[in-house]
Tab-separated table of C-alpha atoms in Angstrom:
chain	number	residue	atom	x	y	z
A	958	ASN	CA	13.238	91.479	16.837
A	959	ASN	CA	10.358	94.288	16.657
A	960	GLY	CA	9.483	94.177	20.330
A	961	GLU	CA	8.474	90.448	20.803
A	962	LYS	CA	11.406	89.709	22.737
A	963	ASN	CA	13.638	91.481	25.392
A	964	ALA	CA	16.726	93.555	23.917
A	965	TYR	CA	19.813	94.131	25.613
A	966	LEU	CA	22.639	96.577	25.346
A	967	VAL	CA	26.093	95.359	26.359
A	968	ARG	CA	28.823	98.180	26.333
A	969	ASP	CA	32.314	97.426	25.386
A	970	HIS	CA	31.450	93.871	24.467
A	971	HIS	CA	34.291	93.879	22.021
A	972	LYS	CA	37.160	96.003	20.906
A	973	ALA	CA	36.006	98.886	18.830
A	974	ILE	CA	37.716	100.005	15.439
A	975	ILE	CA	37.479	103.610	16.951
A	976	ASP	CA	37.888	103.798	20.749
A	977	ARG	CA	35.402	105.826	22.650
A	978	LYS	CA	37.850	108.526	23.514
A	979	THR	CA	38.793	109.115	19.941
A	980	TYR	CA	35.011	109.103	18.857
A	981	ASP	CA	34.147	111.724	21.673
A	982	ALA	CA	37.238	113.717	20.892
A	983	VAL	CA	36.263	113.912	17.062
A	984	ASN	CA	32.703	114.819	17.618
A	985	GLU	CA	33.778	117.548	20.106
A	986	LEU	CA	36.269	118.896	17.427
A	987	ILE	CA	33.347	118.922	15.037
A	988	GLU	CA	30.978	120.738	17.370
A	989	LEU	CA	33.859	123.294	17.806
A	990	LYS	CA	34.339	123.831	14.244
A	991	ARG	CA	30.696	124.328	13.878
A	992	GLU	CA	30.704	126.983	16.765
A	993	ASN	CA	33.657	128.811	15.351
A	994	LYS	CA	32.102	129.139	11.894
A	995	GLY	CA	28.732	129.971	13.187
A	996	ILE	CA	27.138	126.857	11.595
A	997	ILE	CA	23.762	126.015	12.906
A	998	GLN	CA	22.594	122.610	11.830
A	999	GLU	CA	19.332	122.625	9.647
A	1000	SER	CA	19.586	126.354	9.300
A	1001	PRO	CA	17.988	127.498	6.033
A	1002	LYS	CA	21.349	129.118	4.963
A	1003	TYR	CA	22.802	125.575	4.566
A	1004	LEU	CA	20.020	123.829	3.326
A	1005	ASN	CA	19.406	126.250	0.397
A	1006	ARG	CA	22.879	125.641	-1.224
A	1007	THR	CA	23.195	125.412	-4.873
A	1008	VAL	CA	25.516	123.771	-7.285
A	1009	LEU	CA	27.367	127.209	-7.457
A	1010	SER	CA	27.723	127.615	-3.824
A	1011	GLY	CA	31.423	128.027	-2.761
A	1012	LYS	CA	32.729	127.858	-6.453
A	1013	VAL	CA	32.113	131.317	-7.539
A	1014	ARG	CA	35.113	133.590	-6.854
A	1015	CYS	CA	35.788	137.415	-7.389
A	1016	LYS	CA	38.567	137.856	-9.907
A	1017	ALA	CA	39.468	141.323	-8.439
A	1018	CYS	CA	40.076	140.158	-4.892
A	1019	GLY	CA	39.744	136.449	-4.668
A	1020	SER	CA	36.953	136.251	-2.322
A	1021	VAL	CA	34.069	133.808	-2.603
A	1022	MET	CA	31.041	135.275	-3.887
A	1023	LYS	CA	27.729	134.968	-2.032
A	1024	ARG	CA	24.409	134.265	-3.456
A	1025	ILE	CA	22.088	137.060	-2.789
A	1026	THR	CA	18.444	138.011	-3.608
A	1027	ARG	CA	17.595	141.574	-5.136
A	1028	TYR	CA	14.097	142.706	-5.063
A	1029	THR	CA	12.587	145.114	-7.600
A	1030	GLN	CA	8.638	146.237	-8.367
A	1031	SER	CA	8.593	143.510	-11.065
A	1032	GLY	CA	9.865	140.715	-8.987
A	1033	SER	CA	13.107	139.325	-7.330
A	1034	TYR	CA	16.174	137.566	-8.944
A	1035	LYS	CA	19.257	135.874	-7.836
A	1036	MET	CA	22.683	137.410	-8.044
A	1037	TYR	CA	26.266	136.603	-6.870
A	1038	ALA	CA	28.255	139.414	-4.803
A	1039	CYS	CA	31.663	139.697	-3.752
A	1040	SER	CA	31.820	138.867	0.106
A	1041	THR	CA	34.542	141.684	0.414
A	1042	HIS	CA	32.436	144.209	-1.525
A	1043	LEU	CA	29.361	143.565	0.820
A	1044	HIS	CA	31.570	144.112	3.823
A	1045	SER	CA	33.398	147.195	2.336
A	1046	LYS	CA	32.865	148.654	-0.936
A	1047	LYS	CA	36.347	150.322	-0.594
A	1048	ASN	CA	38.122	147.053	-0.372
A	1049	CYS	CA	36.608	145.674	-3.377
A	1050	PRO	CA	34.638	147.865	-6.036
A	1051	PHE	CA	33.375	144.800	-7.756
A	1052	LYS	CA	29.507	144.746	-8.126
A	1053	ALA	CA	27.021	141.624	-8.116
A	1054	VAL	CA	26.575	139.580	-11.294
A	1055	TYR	CA	23.373	137.778	-12.436
A	1056	GLU	CA	23.144	134.115	-11.465
A	1057	ASP	CA	21.440	133.576	-14.635
A	1058	GLY	CA	24.095	134.930	-16.717
A	1059	ILE	CA	26.591	132.581	-15.143
A	1060	LEU	CA	24.305	129.678	-15.946
A	1061	CYS	CA	23.844	130.766	-19.521
A	1062	ALA	CA	27.643	131.532	-19.831
A	1063	PHE	CA	28.232	127.707	-18.814
A	1064	ALA	CA	25.556	126.287	-21.313
A	1065	SER	CA	27.196	128.405	-24.020
A	1066	MET	CA	30.676	127.075	-23.340
A	1067	MET	CA	29.520	123.528	-23.219
A	1068	ASN	CA	28.003	124.005	-26.778
A	1069	LYS	CA	31.311	125.446	-27.901
A	1070	LEU	CA	33.325	122.590	-26.579
A	1071	THR	CA	30.880	120.285	-28.320
A	1072	PHE	CA	31.406	121.865	-31.680
A	1073	ALA	CA	35.256	122.310	-31.203
A	1074	ARG	CA	35.868	118.766	-29.770
A	1075	GLU	CA	38.172	117.677	-32.925
A	1076	ALA	CA	39.672	121.148	-33.139
A	1077	ILE	CA	40.532	121.863	-29.379
A	1078	LEU	CA	40.101	119.071	-26.918
A	1079	GLU	CA	41.349	115.947	-28.967
A	1080	PRO	CA	44.508	117.437	-30.146
A	1081	LEU	CA	44.862	118.791	-26.483
A	1082	LEU	CA	44.375	115.206	-25.065
A	1083	SER	CA	46.762	113.537	-27.551
A	1084	GLU	CA	49.404	115.911	-26.507
A	1085	MET	CA	49.086	115.308	-22.917
A	1086	GLN	CA	48.848	111.491	-23.252
A	1087	GLY	CA	51.989	111.544	-25.251
A	1088	GLN	CA	53.947	113.212	-22.348
A	1089	LYS	CA	56.572	110.854	-20.681
A	1090	PRO	CA	55.529	109.795	-17.114
A	1091	LYS	CA	57.694	110.985	-14.547
A	1092	THR	CA	58.955	108.876	-11.400
A	1093	TYR	CA	58.185	110.065	-7.947
A	1094	VAL	CA	60.279	107.813	-5.818
A	1095	LYS	CA	61.989	110.566	-3.917
A	1096	GLU	CA	58.722	112.696	-3.506
A	1097	LEU	CA	56.660	109.560	-2.347
A	1098	LYS	CA	59.381	108.824	0.139
A	1099	VAL	CA	59.404	112.386	1.433
A	1100	ALA	CA	55.443	112.176	1.706
A	1101	ASN	CA	55.467	109.099	3.516
A	1102	GLU	CA	57.843	110.237	6.102
A	1103	ALA	CA	56.029	113.449	6.533
A	1104	ILE	CA	52.801	111.458	7.294
A	1105	ARG	CA	54.502	109.152	9.695
A	1106	GLU	CA	56.030	112.095	11.728
A	1107	ASP	CA	52.795	113.850	12.012
A	1108	ALA	CA	50.912	110.556	12.924
A	1109	ASP	CA	53.449	110.198	15.683
A	1110	LYS	CA	53.147	113.860	16.872
A	1111	LEU	CA	49.358	113.181	17.078
A	1112	ASP	CA	49.750	110.081	18.945
A	1113	VAL	CA	52.079	111.875	21.450
A	1114	LEU	CA	49.318	114.708	21.727
A	1115	THR	CA	46.808	112.397	22.374
A	1116	ARG	CA	48.638	110.491	25.278
A	1117	LEU	CA	49.395	113.826	26.764
A	1118	SER	CA	45.996	114.898	26.675
A	1119	ALA	CA	44.504	111.568	28.121
A	1120	SER	CA	46.968	111.963	30.816
A	1121	GLY	CA	45.761	115.467	31.788
A	1122	TYR	CA	48.780	117.208	30.824
A	1123	LEU	CA	47.196	119.301	27.913
A	1124	ASP	CA	44.398	121.903	28.277
A	1125	ARG	CA	41.560	120.443	26.339
A	1126	SER	CA	41.078	123.468	23.957
A	1127	HIS	CA	44.965	123.536	23.022
A	1128	PHE	CA	44.727	119.823	22.530
A	1129	LEU	CA	41.846	120.132	19.955
A	1130	LYS	CA	43.633	123.254	18.085
A	1131	GLU	CA	46.816	121.317	17.725
A	1132	LYS	CA	45.142	117.797	16.761
A	1133	ASN	CA	43.062	119.782	14.194
A	1134	LYS	CA	46.253	121.027	12.565
A	1135	LEU	CA	47.881	117.661	12.530
A	1136	VAL	CA	44.736	115.991	11.162
A	1137	THR	CA	44.344	118.488	8.437
A	1138	ARG	CA	47.863	118.464	7.529
A	1139	ILE	CA	48.007	114.528	7.427
A	1140	GLU	CA	44.997	114.511	5.199
A	1141	GLU	CA	46.446	117.083	2.769
A	1142	ARG	CA	49.653	115.098	2.586
A	1143	LYS	CA	47.753	111.901	1.913
A	1144	LYS	CA	45.932	113.619	-1.140
A	1145	GLU	CA	49.308	114.764	-2.218
A	1146	ARG	CA	50.721	111.198	-1.922
A	1147	GLU	CA	47.801	109.566	-3.891
A	1148	GLN	CA	48.190	112.318	-6.691
A	1149	LEU	CA	51.655	111.421	-6.988
A	1150	LYS	CA	50.996	107.773	-7.231
A	1151	ILE	CA	48.370	108.530	-9.964
A	1152	GLN	CA	51.156	110.576	-11.812
A	1153	GLU	CA	53.504	108.032	-11.490
A	1154	ALA	CA	51.239	105.331	-13.114
A	1155	GLY	CA	51.126	107.589	-16.191
A	1156	LYS	CA	47.877	109.484	-15.784
A	1157	ASP	CA	47.111	112.205	-13.352
A	1158	ASP	CA	43.737	113.776	-12.670
A	1159	THR	CA	43.893	116.282	-15.467
A	1160	VAL	CA	44.285	113.738	-18.295
A	1161	ILE	CA	41.597	111.436	-16.641
A	1162	ASN	CA	39.219	114.437	-16.434
A	1163	LEU	CA	40.002	115.657	-19.893
A	1164	GLU	CA	39.461	111.965	-21.330
A	1165	ALA	CA	36.080	112.063	-19.623
A	1166	LEU	CA	35.184	115.536	-20.945
A	1167	CYS	CA	36.019	114.403	-24.751
A	1168	HIS	CA	34.114	111.278	-24.306
A	1169	TYR	CA	31.196	113.063	-22.999
A	1170	VAL	CA	30.951	115.779	-25.551
A	1171	LYS	CA	31.368	113.309	-28.215
A	1172	GLY	CA	27.782	112.043	-27.768
A	1173	ARG	CA	26.522	115.382	-26.404
A	1174	LYS	CA	23.346	117.062	-27.964
A	1175	VAL	CA	23.604	121.097	-28.225
A	1176	SER	CA	21.352	122.549	-25.578
A	1177	GLU	CA	20.840	126.160	-24.401
A	1178	ARG	CA	19.696	124.875	-20.845
A	1179	PHE	CA	21.979	124.830	-17.887
A	1180	CYS	CA	22.868	121.156	-16.977
A	1181	GLU	CA	23.647	120.931	-13.043
A	1182	GLU	CA	25.077	117.224	-13.758
A	1183	GLU	CA	27.507	118.713	-16.463
A	1184	PHE	CA	28.586	121.670	-14.086
A	1185	LYS	CA	29.312	119.217	-11.042
A	1186	ARG	CA	31.090	116.748	-13.302
A	1187	PHE	CA	33.540	119.201	-15.180
A	1188	VAL	CA	33.868	122.474	-13.219
A	1189	ASP	CA	36.327	123.114	-10.369
A	1190	ALA	CA	35.599	126.898	-9.995
A	1191	VAL	CA	33.934	129.924	-11.606
A	1192	GLU	CA	35.992	133.293	-11.611
A	1193	VAL	CA	34.075	136.204	-12.279
A	1194	VAL	CA	36.069	138.714	-14.238
A	1195	SER	CA	33.442	141.390	-14.958
A	1196	ARG	CA	29.769	141.878	-15.202
A	1197	THR	CA	29.937	140.559	-18.641
A	1198	GLU	CA	32.777	137.914	-18.410
A	1199	VAL	CA	33.114	134.780	-16.430
A	1200	CYS	CA	35.888	132.184	-16.699
A	1201	PHE	CA	35.180	128.452	-15.802
A	1202	ILE	CA	38.139	126.570	-14.355
A	1203	LEU	CA	37.591	123.018	-15.631
A	1204	LYS	CA	38.957	119.894	-13.582
A	1205	CYS	CA	40.843	118.861	-16.811
A	1206	GLY	CA	42.839	122.276	-16.379
């Protein structure tokens, strides 16, 4: 129907998967988080994110490093600066590093892993695959009980809020804590299930890396897809040294 016939909206025609109160509460919570973090939708700050955004950390203080632009007479260039250092040089003396330096270091590392596949990656994979799987019956039971307990608390909290016994801001604050904790425990539970099955994420990611570099051609160019696929974080040790923390450990 593209306007040829009348169209009608019937509210609450059937039972929703998510009730209207929960939907509104979740959207209110999302908006509250945006306000607390100073996030403005469609802001250039969040539209200009790169593959390195949020992944580069300062070894000296552990803070996330921010992408900044430095200008000179010959032009401009991108750098990553410690957020603590930007706020106060006394709290962290670590100076900014060139973005191109990080990208080149990653390309170099991938080339070395390609050459050293048989000497380093494959022996490590064989050793990890040979480890006897552990049972996690007790840990899974504890995780399930914790998830149920938090879910019950969330249900009580929601009922109290719906009845008007709780202040809205307090409800959202406590609900956010419980929802976050439940999600974290669910992730932990899934990881335990994978480990009990005989393969954890580390082994799976190492298998993927071994398979990938086996057919990889050496290249001096930075590959964004490689970075997304294999890197968990980047730790800047100094202006001339960076450490890539891979998903395979």
